[in-house]
mmCIF file of C-alpha atoms in Angstrom:
data_model
loop_
_atom_site.group_PDB
_atom_site.id
_atom_site.type_symbol
_atom_site.label_atom_id
_atom_site.label_comp_id
_atom_site.label_asym_id
_atom_site.label_seq_id
_atom_site.Cartn_x
_atom_site.Cartn_y
_atom_site.Cartn_z
ATOM 1 C CA MET A 1 -29.598 -81.657 70.519
ATOM 2 C CA THR A 2 -32.884 -80.805 68.766
ATOM 3 C CA TYR A 3 -35.886 -78.872 70.181
ATOM 4 C CA GLU A 4 -38.908 -81.037 70.383
ATOM 5 C CA GLU A 5 -42.274 -81.019 72.415
ATOM 6 C CA ASP A 6 -42.974 -83.827 74.412
ATOM 7 C CA ASP A 7 -46.656 -84.544 75.144
ATOM 8 C CA ASP A 8 -45.546 -86.979 77.984
ATOM 9 C CA LEU A 9 -44.125 -83.840 80.166
ATOM 10 C CA ASN A 10 -47.525 -82.272 80.041
ATOM 11 C CA SER A 11 -49.361 -85.276 81.009
ATOM 12 C CA THR A 12 -47.346 -87.135 83.800
ATOM 13 C CA LEU A 13 -45.432 -85.490 86.788
ATOM 14 C CA ILE A 14 -41.637 -84.893 86.186
ATOM 15 C CA PRO A 15 -39.760 -87.090 88.744
ATOM 16 C CA TYR A 16 -37.163 -84.564 89.576
ATOM 17 C CA PRO A 17 -36.928 -81.066 90.240
ATOM 18 C CA TYR A 18 -36.747 -78.533 87.202
ATOM 19 C CA ILE A 19 -36.593 -74.778 86.217
ATOM 20 C CA ALA A 20 -38.586 -74.134 83.026
ATOM 21 C CA ILE A 21 -37.727 -70.984 81.069
ATOM 22 C CA PRO A 22 -39.644 -69.126 78.102
ATOM 23 C CA PRO A 23 -38.779 -70.594 74.760
ATOM 24 C CA PRO A 24 -36.400 -68.912 72.685
ATOM 25 C CA THR A 25 -37.895 -66.801 70.039
ATOM 26 C CA GLN A 26 -37.322 -67.865 66.379
ATOM 27 C CA GLN A 27 -37.117 -65.999 63.490
ATOM 28 C CA PRO A 28 -40.552 -65.841 61.839
ATOM 29 C CA SER A 29 -41.665 -67.575 58.536
ATOM 30 C CA ASN A 30 -42.372 -65.337 55.650
ATOM 31 C CA LEU A 31 -45.933 -66.741 55.922
ATOM 32 C CA GLU A 32 -45.961 -65.708 59.691
ATOM 33 C CA LEU A 33 -44.727 -62.053 58.966
ATOM 34 C CA PHE A 34 -47.533 -62.150 56.112
ATOM 35 C CA LEU A 35 -50.231 -63.321 58.286
ATOM 36 C CA SER A 36 -49.250 -60.656 60.739
ATOM 37 C CA LEU A 37 -49.383 -58.078 58.298
ATOM 38 C CA LEU A 38 -52.949 -59.245 57.412
ATOM 39 C CA HIS A 39 -53.770 -58.943 61.010
ATOM 40 C CA LEU A 40 -52.481 -55.205 60.941
ATOM 41 C CA VAL A 41 -54.587 -54.360 58.039
ATOM 42 C CA CYS A 42 -57.741 -55.610 59.382
ATOM 43 C CA LEU A 43 -57.092 -53.719 62.844
ATOM 44 C CA THR A 44 -56.696 -50.604 60.614
ATOM 45 C CA SER A 45 -59.577 -51.142 58.614
ATOM 46 C CA SER A 46 -61.857 -52.118 61.329
ATOM 47 C CA LEU A 47 -60.987 -49.492 63.785
ATOM 48 C CA CYS A 48 -60.911 -46.720 61.150
ATOM 49 C CA GLY A 49 -64.087 -47.551 59.535
ATOM 50 C CA ASN A 50 -66.229 -48.396 62.573
ATOM 51 C CA VAL A 51 -64.915 -45.364 64.567
ATOM 52 C CA SER A 52 -65.234 -43.008 61.609
ATOM 53 C CA GLN A 53 -68.973 -43.982 60.992
ATOM 54 C CA LEU A 54 -69.547 -43.645 64.818
ATOM 55 C CA VAL A 55 -68.503 -40.176 64.561
ATOM 56 C CA LEU A 56 -70.304 -39.399 61.739
ATOM 57 C CA GLN A 57 -73.376 -40.558 63.072
ATOM 58 C CA LEU A 58 -72.697 -38.270 66.173
ATOM 59 C CA TYR A 59 -71.780 -35.250 64.006
ATOM 60 C CA THR A 60 -74.775 -35.531 61.546
ATOM 61 C CA ARG A 61 -76.971 -36.151 64.358
ATOM 62 C CA ARG A 62 -78.514 -39.372 62.898
ATOM 63 C CA LEU A 63 -78.894 -40.810 66.440
ATOM 64 C CA ARG A 64 -81.678 -38.229 67.127
ATOM 65 C CA ASP A 65 -84.080 -39.893 64.269
ATOM 66 C CA SER A 66 -87.274 -40.946 65.753
ATOM 67 C CA THR A 67 -86.486 -44.983 64.733
ATOM 68 C CA HIS A 68 -83.917 -46.971 66.678
ATOM 69 C CA VAL A 69 -82.249 -48.389 63.239
ATOM 70 C CA GLN A 70 -79.369 -45.561 63.739
ATOM 71 C CA LYS A 71 -78.997 -46.474 67.253
ATOM 72 C CA PHE A 72 -78.582 -50.380 66.669
ATOM 73 C CA LEU A 73 -76.196 -49.495 63.761
ATOM 74 C CA ALA A 74 -74.114 -47.336 66.217
ATOM 75 C CA PHE A 75 -74.221 -50.332 68.398
ATOM 76 C CA PHE A 76 -72.741 -52.511 65.636
ATOM 77 C CA PHE A 77 -69.817 -50.154 64.979
ATOM 78 C CA ILE A 78 -69.131 -50.094 68.736
ATOM 79 C CA ILE A 79 -69.024 -54.115 68.946
ATOM 80 C CA ASN A 80 -67.158 -54.458 65.587
ATOM 81 C CA ALA A 81 -64.359 -51.683 66.794
ATOM 82 C CA PHE A 82 -64.148 -53.711 70.298
ATOM 83 C CA VAL A 83 -63.835 -57.107 68.476
ATOM 84 C CA SER A 84 -60.890 -55.429 66.547
ATOM 85 C CA LEU A 85 -59.053 -54.660 69.837
ATOM 86 C CA GLY A 86 -58.078 -58.158 69.960
ATOM 87 C CA THR A 87 -55.775 -58.051 66.959
ATOM 88 C CA PRO A 88 -52.409 -56.682 68.756
ATOM 89 C CA TRP A 89 -52.704 -60.018 70.958
ATOM 90 C CA MET A 90 -52.829 -62.422 67.702
ATOM 91 C CA ILE A 91 -50.223 -60.518 66.167
ATOM 92 C CA VAL A 92 -47.610 -60.997 68.828
ATOM 93 C CA GLU A 93 -48.535 -64.753 69.488
ATOM 94 C CA THR A 94 -48.087 -65.288 65.724
ATOM 95 C CA LEU A 95 -44.685 -64.180 65.520
ATOM 96 C CA VAL A 96 -43.422 -66.032 68.935
ATOM 97 C CA ARG A 97 -45.843 -68.689 68.993
ATOM 98 C CA HIS A 98 -46.939 -68.526 72.561
ATOM 99 C CA TRP A 99 -48.868 -66.238 74.600
ATOM 100 C CA THR A 100 -46.393 -63.924 76.439
ATOM 101 C CA PHE A 101 -48.915 -61.987 78.361
ATOM 102 C CA GLY A 102 -50.397 -62.318 81.543
ATOM 103 C CA PRO A 103 -53.801 -63.759 82.576
ATOM 104 C CA ASN A 104 -55.485 -60.444 82.673
ATOM 105 C CA ALA A 105 -54.516 -59.888 78.982
ATOM 106 C CA CYS A 106 -55.928 -63.337 78.411
ATOM 107 C CA LYS A 107 -59.448 -62.266 79.767
ATOM 108 C CA VAL A 108 -59.612 -59.277 77.827
ATOM 109 C CA TYR A 109 -58.480 -61.356 74.620
ATOM 110 C CA GLN A 110 -61.267 -63.682 75.175
ATOM 111 C CA ALA A 111 -63.573 -60.787 75.890
ATOM 112 C CA THR A 112 -63.350 -59.448 72.467
ATOM 113 C CA ALA A 113 -63.471 -62.477 70.668
ATOM 114 C CA GLN A 114 -66.550 -64.029 72.459
ATOM 115 C CA VAL A 115 -68.445 -60.746 72.117
ATOM 116 C CA GLY A 116 -67.807 -60.796 68.394
ATOM 117 C CA ARG A 117 -69.100 -64.517 68.309
ATOM 118 C CA THR A 118 -71.929 -64.192 70.519
ATOM 119 C CA VAL A 119 -73.380 -60.540 70.064
ATOM 120 C CA LEU A 120 -72.720 -59.392 66.815
ATOM 121 C CA PRO A 121 -75.163 -62.215 65.175
ATOM 122 C CA TYR A 122 -78.176 -60.962 67.296
ATOM 123 C CA ILE A 123 -77.220 -57.291 66.315
ATOM 124 C CA ILE A 124 -77.845 -58.237 62.826
ATOM 125 C CA VAL A 125 -81.082 -60.055 63.708
ATOM 126 C CA ALA A 126 -82.236 -57.022 65.599
ATOM 127 C CA LEU A 127 -81.310 -54.637 62.481
ATOM 128 C CA TYR A 128 -83.370 -56.813 60.376
ATOM 129 C CA VAL A 129 -86.417 -56.697 62.832
ATOM 130 C CA ILE A 130 -86.195 -52.878 63.450
ATOM 131 C CA THR A 131 -85.794 -52.069 60.153
ATOM 132 C CA SER A 132 -88.875 -54.029 58.968
ATOM 133 C CA ILE A 133 -91.142 -52.335 61.706
ATOM 134 C CA SER A 134 -89.605 -48.907 60.931
ATOM 135 C CA ILE A 135 -90.422 -48.986 57.496
ATOM 136 C CA ASN A 136 -94.113 -48.995 58.397
ATOM 137 C CA PRO A 137 -95.135 -45.573 59.719
ATOM 138 C CA SER A 138 -98.165 -46.303 61.647
ATOM 139 C CA ARG A 139 -98.473 -45.540 65.124
ATOM 140 C CA LYS A 140 -98.979 -49.193 66.108
ATOM 141 C CA CYS A 141 -95.561 -50.043 64.360
ATOM 142 C CA SER A 142 -93.981 -47.069 66.528
ATOM 143 C CA MET A 143 -95.253 -48.609 69.772
ATOM 144 C CA ARG A 144 -93.881 -52.122 68.757
ATOM 145 C CA GLN A 145 -90.285 -50.451 67.905
ATOM 146 C CA SER A 146 -89.821 -49.532 71.406
ATOM 147 C CA PHE A 147 -91.070 -52.700 72.658
ATOM 148 C CA THR A 148 -88.896 -54.618 70.209
ATOM 149 C CA SER A 149 -85.582 -52.779 70.908
ATOM 150 C CA MET A 150 -86.197 -53.267 74.861
ATOM 151 C CA ILE A 151 -86.444 -57.342 74.134
ATOM 152 C CA PHE A 152 -83.216 -57.008 72.199
ATOM 153 C CA VAL A 153 -81.751 -55.371 74.675
ATOM 154 C CA ILE A 154 -83.027 -57.952 77.364
ATOM 155 C CA ILE A 155 -81.417 -60.486 75.043
ATOM 156 C CA PHE A 156 -78.137 -58.838 74.769
ATOM 157 C CA ALA A 157 -77.890 -58.772 78.762
ATOM 158 C CA LEU A 158 -78.594 -62.505 78.883
ATOM 159 C CA LEU A 159 -76.064 -63.344 76.473
ATOM 160 C CA VAL A 160 -73.385 -61.402 78.423
ATOM 161 C CA LEU A 161 -74.656 -62.871 81.810
ATOM 162 C CA PHE A 162 -74.781 -66.628 80.809
ATOM 163 C CA ILE A 163 -72.217 -66.581 78.222
ATOM 164 C CA ILE A 164 -69.755 -63.893 77.799
ATOM 165 C CA ILE A 165 -69.039 -63.510 81.444
ATOM 166 C CA PRO A 166 -68.494 -67.315 82.298
ATOM 167 C CA VAL A 167 -65.883 -67.274 79.208
ATOM 168 C CA ILE A 168 -64.248 -64.460 80.713
ATOM 169 C CA GLY A 169 -64.153 -65.785 84.398
ATOM 170 C CA SER A 170 -62.840 -69.075 82.976
ATOM 171 C CA SER A 171 -60.183 -67.984 80.809
ATOM 172 C CA THR A 172 -56.787 -69.002 81.733
ATOM 173 C CA LEU A 173 -53.292 -69.714 80.823
ATOM 174 C CA VAL A 174 -52.318 -73.441 80.586
ATOM 175 C CA PRO A 175 -48.692 -74.303 80.934
ATOM 176 C CA GLN A 176 -46.831 -76.438 78.286
ATOM 177 C CA ILE A 177 -43.626 -78.210 78.760
ATOM 178 C CA HIS A 178 -40.874 -78.685 76.171
ATOM 179 C CA GLY A 179 -37.704 -80.115 76.506
ATOM 180 C CA ASN A 180 -34.163 -80.935 74.504
ATOM 181 C CA HIS A 181 -33.737 -84.461 74.433
ATOM 182 C CA LEU A 182 -30.259 -85.977 75.447
ATOM 183 C CA PRO A 183 -29.373 -89.451 75.098
ATOM 184 C CA GLY A 184 -31.254 -91.397 77.711
ATOM 185 C CA GLU A 185 -34.240 -90.310 79.634
ATOM 186 C CA LEU A 186 -32.774 -86.893 81.026
ATOM 187 C CA TYR A 187 -33.805 -83.499 79.589
ATOM 188 C CA SER A 188 -31.201 -80.747 79.713
ATOM 189 C CA VAL A 189 -33.408 -77.606 79.439
ATOM 190 C CA MET A 190 -37.171 -77.455 79.872
ATOM 191 C CA PHE A 191 -39.155 -74.461 78.079
ATOM 192 C CA GLU A 192 -42.474 -73.541 79.575
ATOM 193 C CA SER A 193 -45.045 -71.880 77.088
ATOM 194 C CA PHE A 194 -48.244 -70.568 78.004
ATOM 195 C CA PHE A 195 -51.635 -70.665 75.920
ATOM 196 C CA CYS A 196 -55.067 -69.086 76.374
ATOM 197 C CA VAL A 197 -57.799 -71.335 76.733
ATOM 198 C CA ILE A 198 -61.368 -71.041 77.819
ATOM 199 C CA PRO A 199 -62.319 -74.419 80.312
ATOM 200 C CA PHE A 200 -65.961 -73.055 79.921
ATOM 201 C CA SER A 201 -66.085 -73.462 76.398
ATOM 202 C CA GLU A 202 -64.689 -77.305 76.636
ATOM 203 C CA GLU A 203 -66.806 -78.115 79.688
ATOM 204 C CA VAL A 204 -70.170 -76.253 79.521
ATOM 205 C CA TYR A 205 -70.427 -74.196 76.340
ATOM 206 C CA THR A 206 -69.188 -76.693 73.917
ATOM 207 C CA ASP A 207 -68.789 -76.557 70.185
ATOM 208 C CA GLY A 208 -72.303 -78.113 69.325
ATOM 209 C CA VAL A 209 -73.768 -75.658 71.751
ATOM 210 C CA ALA A 210 -72.251 -72.703 70.504
ATOM 211 C CA LEU A 211 -72.945 -73.464 67.168
ATOM 212 C CA LEU A 212 -76.757 -73.662 67.895
ATOM 213 C CA VAL A 213 -76.491 -70.322 69.739
ATOM 214 C CA ASP A 214 -73.824 -68.191 68.300
ATOM 215 C CA VAL A 215 -74.585 -69.652 64.141
ATOM 216 C CA ILE A 216 -77.548 -71.424 63.621
ATOM 217 C CA VAL A 217 -80.384 -69.637 65.439
ATOM 218 C CA PRO A 218 -79.492 -65.900 64.401
ATOM 219 C CA LEU A 219 -78.848 -67.436 60.777
ATOM 220 C CA ILE A 220 -82.129 -68.757 60.819
ATOM 221 C CA LEU A 221 -84.159 -65.687 62.097
ATOM 222 C CA CYS A 222 -81.722 -63.531 59.285
ATOM 223 C CA ILE A 223 -83.318 -65.683 56.907
ATOM 224 C CA ILE A 224 -86.813 -65.459 57.842
ATOM 225 C CA CYS A 225 -86.622 -61.853 58.322
ATOM 226 C CA ALA A 226 -84.823 -61.346 54.873
ATOM 227 C CA ILE A 227 -87.595 -63.443 53.219
ATOM 228 C CA ARG A 228 -90.566 -61.565 54.937
ATOM 229 C CA LEU A 229 -88.606 -57.967 54.226
ATOM 230 C CA LYS A 230 -88.673 -59.028 50.747
ATOM 231 C CA THR A 231 -92.228 -60.289 50.125
ATOM 232 C CA ALA A 232 -93.768 -57.912 52.560
ATOM 233 C CA PRO A 233 -96.794 -55.605 50.819
ATOM 234 C CA LYS A 234 -95.262 -52.271 50.371
ATOM 235 C CA GLY A 235 -96.215 -49.100 48.902
ATOM 236 C CA SER A 236 -94.487 -47.573 46.197
ATOM 237 C CA ASN A 237 -92.737 -45.078 48.090
ATOM 238 C CA SER A 238 -91.319 -47.654 50.408
ATOM 239 C CA GLN A 239 -90.378 -50.380 47.750
ATOM 240 C CA MET A 240 -86.810 -48.903 46.919
ATOM 241 C CA SER A 241 -85.808 -48.228 50.387
ATOM 242 C CA THR A 242 -87.083 -51.789 51.969
ATOM 243 C CA ASP A 243 -85.014 -53.478 48.770
ATOM 244 C CA SER A 244 -81.802 -51.318 49.667
ATOM 245 C CA MET A 245 -82.132 -52.118 53.266
ATOM 246 C CA ASN A 246 -82.621 -55.614 52.549
ATOM 247 C CA TYR A 247 -79.410 -55.671 50.187
ATOM 248 C CA TYR A 248 -77.213 -54.123 52.848
ATOM 249 C CA LEU A 249 -78.457 -56.342 55.575
ATOM 250 C CA ILE A 250 -77.828 -59.568 53.279
ATOM 251 C CA TRP A 251 -74.217 -58.381 52.607
ATOM 252 C CA ILE A 252 -73.550 -57.907 56.425
ATOM 253 C CA SER A 253 -75.086 -61.001 57.249
ATOM 254 C CA VAL A 254 -72.885 -63.087 54.372
ATOM 255 C CA ILE A 255 -69.573 -61.615 55.497
ATOM 256 C CA HIS A 256 -70.206 -62.196 58.966
ATOM 257 C CA PHE A 257 -71.815 -65.896 59.139
ATOM 258 C CA SER A 258 -69.253 -66.952 56.298
ATOM 259 C CA THR A 259 -66.255 -66.050 58.396
ATOM 260 C CA SER A 260 -67.756 -67.451 61.862
ATOM 261 C CA PHE A 261 -69.044 -71.016 61.388
ATOM 262 C CA TRP A 262 -65.595 -72.390 60.556
ATOM 263 C CA TYR A 263 -64.663 -71.757 64.319
ATOM 264 C CA TYR A 264 -67.345 -74.484 65.599
ATOM 265 C CA PHE A 265 -65.905 -77.313 63.442
ATOM 266 C CA SER A 266 -64.487 -80.290 65.077
ATOM 267 C CA THR A 267 -60.378 -80.705 65.360
ATOM 268 C CA GLU A 268 -60.426 -83.386 62.883
ATOM 269 C CA THR A 269 -62.711 -81.386 60.394
ATOM 270 C CA LYS A 270 -60.809 -78.332 60.702
ATOM 271 C CA LEU A 271 -57.324 -80.502 60.184
ATOM 272 C CA TRP A 272 -58.995 -81.764 56.894
ATOM 273 C CA ILE A 273 -60.071 -78.643 55.579
ATOM 274 C CA PHE A 274 -56.981 -76.524 56.002
ATOM 275 C CA TYR A 275 -54.776 -79.659 55.214
ATOM 276 C CA PHE A 276 -53.129 -77.258 52.517
ATOM 277 C CA ILE A 277 -51.543 -74.597 54.945
ATOM 278 C CA PRO A 278 -47.787 -75.115 55.194
ATOM 279 C CA SER A 279 -45.874 -75.496 58.233
ATOM 280 C CA PRO A 280 -45.043 -73.516 60.657
ATOM 281 C CA MET A 281 -49.013 -72.347 60.220
ATOM 282 C CA ASP A 282 -52.000 -74.192 60.867
ATOM 283 C CA TYR A 283 -56.015 -73.952 60.894
ATOM 284 C CA ARG A 284 -56.009 -71.939 64.409
ATOM 285 C CA ASP A 285 -54.003 -68.920 62.403
ATOM 286 C CA ILE A 286 -56.927 -68.687 59.800
ATOM 287 C CA LEU A 287 -59.666 -69.322 62.329
ATOM 288 C CA CYS A 288 -58.254 -66.334 64.445
ATOM 289 C CA LEU A 289 -57.755 -64.071 61.235
ATOM 290 C CA LEU A 290 -61.399 -64.763 60.215
ATOM 291 C CA PRO A 291 -63.343 -62.663 62.727
ATOM 292 C CA TYR A 292 -60.864 -59.720 62.459
ATOM 293 C CA LEU A 293 -61.811 -59.932 58.503
ATOM 294 C CA SER A 294 -65.493 -59.670 59.234
ATOM 295 C CA SER A 295 -65.050 -56.408 61.462
ATOM 296 C CA SER A 296 -62.821 -54.939 58.777
ATOM 297 C CA LEU A 297 -65.473 -55.493 56.176
ATOM 298 C CA THR A 298 -68.997 -55.467 57.207
ATOM 299 C CA TRP A 299 -68.683 -51.524 58.325
ATOM 300 C CA TYR A 300 -68.990 -50.483 54.703
ATOM 301 C CA PRO A 301 -72.347 -51.853 54.085
ATOM 302 C CA ALA A 302 -73.362 -50.709 57.544
ATOM 303 C CA SER A 303 -72.148 -47.431 56.723
ATOM 304 C CA ASP A 304 -74.251 -47.283 53.246
ATOM 305 C CA MET A 305 -77.092 -48.394 55.446
ATOM 306 C CA SER A 306 -76.771 -46.088 57.834
ATOM 307 C CA ALA A 307 -76.642 -42.993 55.194
ATOM 308 C CA PHE A 308 -79.427 -44.435 53.064
ATOM 309 C CA TRP A 309 -81.665 -44.679 56.217
ATOM 310 C CA SER A 310 -80.917 -41.215 56.957
ATOM 311 C CA LEU A 311 -81.860 -40.067 53.521
ATOM 312 C CA TYR A 312 -85.241 -42.205 53.848
ATOM 313 C CA GLU A 313 -85.960 -40.511 57.373
ATOM 314 C CA ALA A 314 -85.326 -37.205 55.906
ATOM 315 C CA GLN A 315 -87.832 -37.620 53.014
ATOM 316 C CA SER A 316 -90.435 -39.400 55.073
ATOM 317 C CA GLU A 317 -90.879 -36.254 57.443
ATOM 318 C CA SER A 318 -93.198 -33.546 56.796
ATOM 319 C CA PRO A 319 -91.617 -30.565 55.038
ATOM 320 C CA GLN A 320 -91.892 -28.561 58.244
ATOM 321 C CA SER A 321 -90.293 -30.880 60.481
ATOM 322 C CA PHE A 322 -87.815 -31.604 58.003
ATOM 323 C CA HIS A 323 -86.895 -27.994 57.624
ATOM 324 C CA SER A 324 -87.038 -27.238 61.387
ATOM 325 C CA ARG A 325 -84.626 -30.359 62.351
ATOM 326 C CA ASN A 326 -82.162 -29.513 59.533
ATOM 327 C CA SER A 327 -81.890 -25.360 59.905
ATOM 328 C CA SER A 328 -79.627 -25.484 63.133
ATOM 329 C CA ARG A 329 -77.555 -22.629 62.141
ATOM 330 C CA HIS A 330 -78.458 -18.918 61.017
ATOM 331 C CA VAL A 331 -76.736 -16.283 59.236
ATOM 332 C CA ARG A 332 -77.458 -12.687 60.130
ATOM 333 C CA LEU A 333 -77.821 -10.639 57.204
ATOM 334 C CA VAL A 334 -76.297 -7.181 57.150
ATOM 335 C CA VAL A 335 -78.243 -4.661 55.014
ATOM 336 C CA PRO A 336 -78.250 -1.061 54.983
ATOM 337 C CA PRO A 337 -81.505 0.791 55.544
ATOM 338 C CA SER A 338 -81.050 3.153 52.451
ATOM 339 C CA THR A 339 -78.318 3.812 49.519
ATOM 340 C CA SER A 340 -76.860 6.544 51.351
ATOM 341 C CA ALA A 341 -75.136 4.301 53.960
ATOM 342 C CA LEU A 342 -73.152 3.137 50.831
ATOM 343 C CA GLU A 343 -71.724 6.656 49.926
ATOM 344 C CA ASP A 344 -68.709 8.155 51.470
ATOM 345 C CA GLY A 345 -67.528 5.548 53.855
ATOM 346 C CA GLY A 346 -70.708 3.689 53.869
ATOM 347 C CA TYR A 347 -68.874 0.560 54.088
ATOM 348 C CA SER A 348 -67.514 1.679 57.304
ATOM 349 C CA HIS A 349 -71.069 1.442 59.067
ATOM 350 C CA SER A 350 -72.935 -1.790 59.398
ATOM 351 C CA TYR A 351 -76.730 -2.027 60.122
ATOM 352 C CA HIS A 352 -78.181 -5.095 61.685
ATOM 353 C CA LEU A 353 -81.626 -5.834 61.117
ATOM 354 C CA PRO A 354 -83.568 -8.068 63.714
ATOM 355 C CA LEU A 355 -82.731 -11.618 63.673
ATOM 356 C CA ASN A 356 -86.182 -12.908 62.237
ATOM 357 C CA SER A 357 -87.379 -15.443 59.707
ATOM 358 C CA GLN A 358 -87.547 -12.565 56.975
ATOM 359 C CA ASN A 359 -83.869 -11.451 57.615
ATOM 360 C CA THR A 360 -82.270 -14.798 58.126
ATOM 361 C CA CYS A 361 -81.182 -17.822 55.686
ATOM 362 C CA ASP A 362 -80.676 -21.490 56.465
ATOM 363 C CA VAL A 363 -77.451 -23.314 55.938
#
């Protein structure tokens, strides 16, 4: 007997009663084990990198800065970490080659994947726009910054409402029947595998619409913002900061869009591009790995951008405000009032001076 997949069983009704059981687990190949290892490396890098940068932002009080750049960077780290949570499901599915979890797990997995495809590119656009506005210290730009941030929050809400929620709601498990062939037209054993699919993406949010919303529009906006940020008139003080911020944002954009646009090609194009992949792997294994690879890499230039912007904010402040914002701890000096206190057991007596600006030092 040979174990083969029969498409006729999935397209027509079987004319006799049967009981379908889960397929037997086979020994993973070396390529499947290597792919699972890559998923595990991406999960570790993404979680450790993004969560550590988020904690660093909280510890160093960068989120208290007057601009909104650090806040959008924090949102970027949160979404990146959330996307990586879909990796464990992909590791198991890569090893056993079918969905072994329930429908709720399918919805959670599709939520992590869709958030990364839809929300992350517009966070990058928001970082471009907010950075270009924040570099200009005028009061008018400060007012525009709050208004622009509110606009992007509304855009994120609309993306969640009209794309992500329908995707999560329509995510379902589709059974696929396999059989062991015997002589004749009967089947001795029926195996039933489940796969996590999104009918909303196949019927409404098609690949063409998704390519336009998730890739083309945000990519064009990023290119326009990068050119304007590069060619905008700048003073000598902001020249280096603008070029550095543009450099970090370009790296984030290149990594994200170079790993995301493959998903929207037609099946025939994907088969033609990834024809070199040996069996039992196929193009879907590579496409499922790319988003996690992006999340495991983009946090690094984003962390450099966060640190550089924190230094830029500190240098842009007046000396008085910079001094008061960073001097959060004081040390009380213990000084004897006279040299007689140091004589004959003077070390056992301590004299505390009043805690004022003359008797404290900042650390």
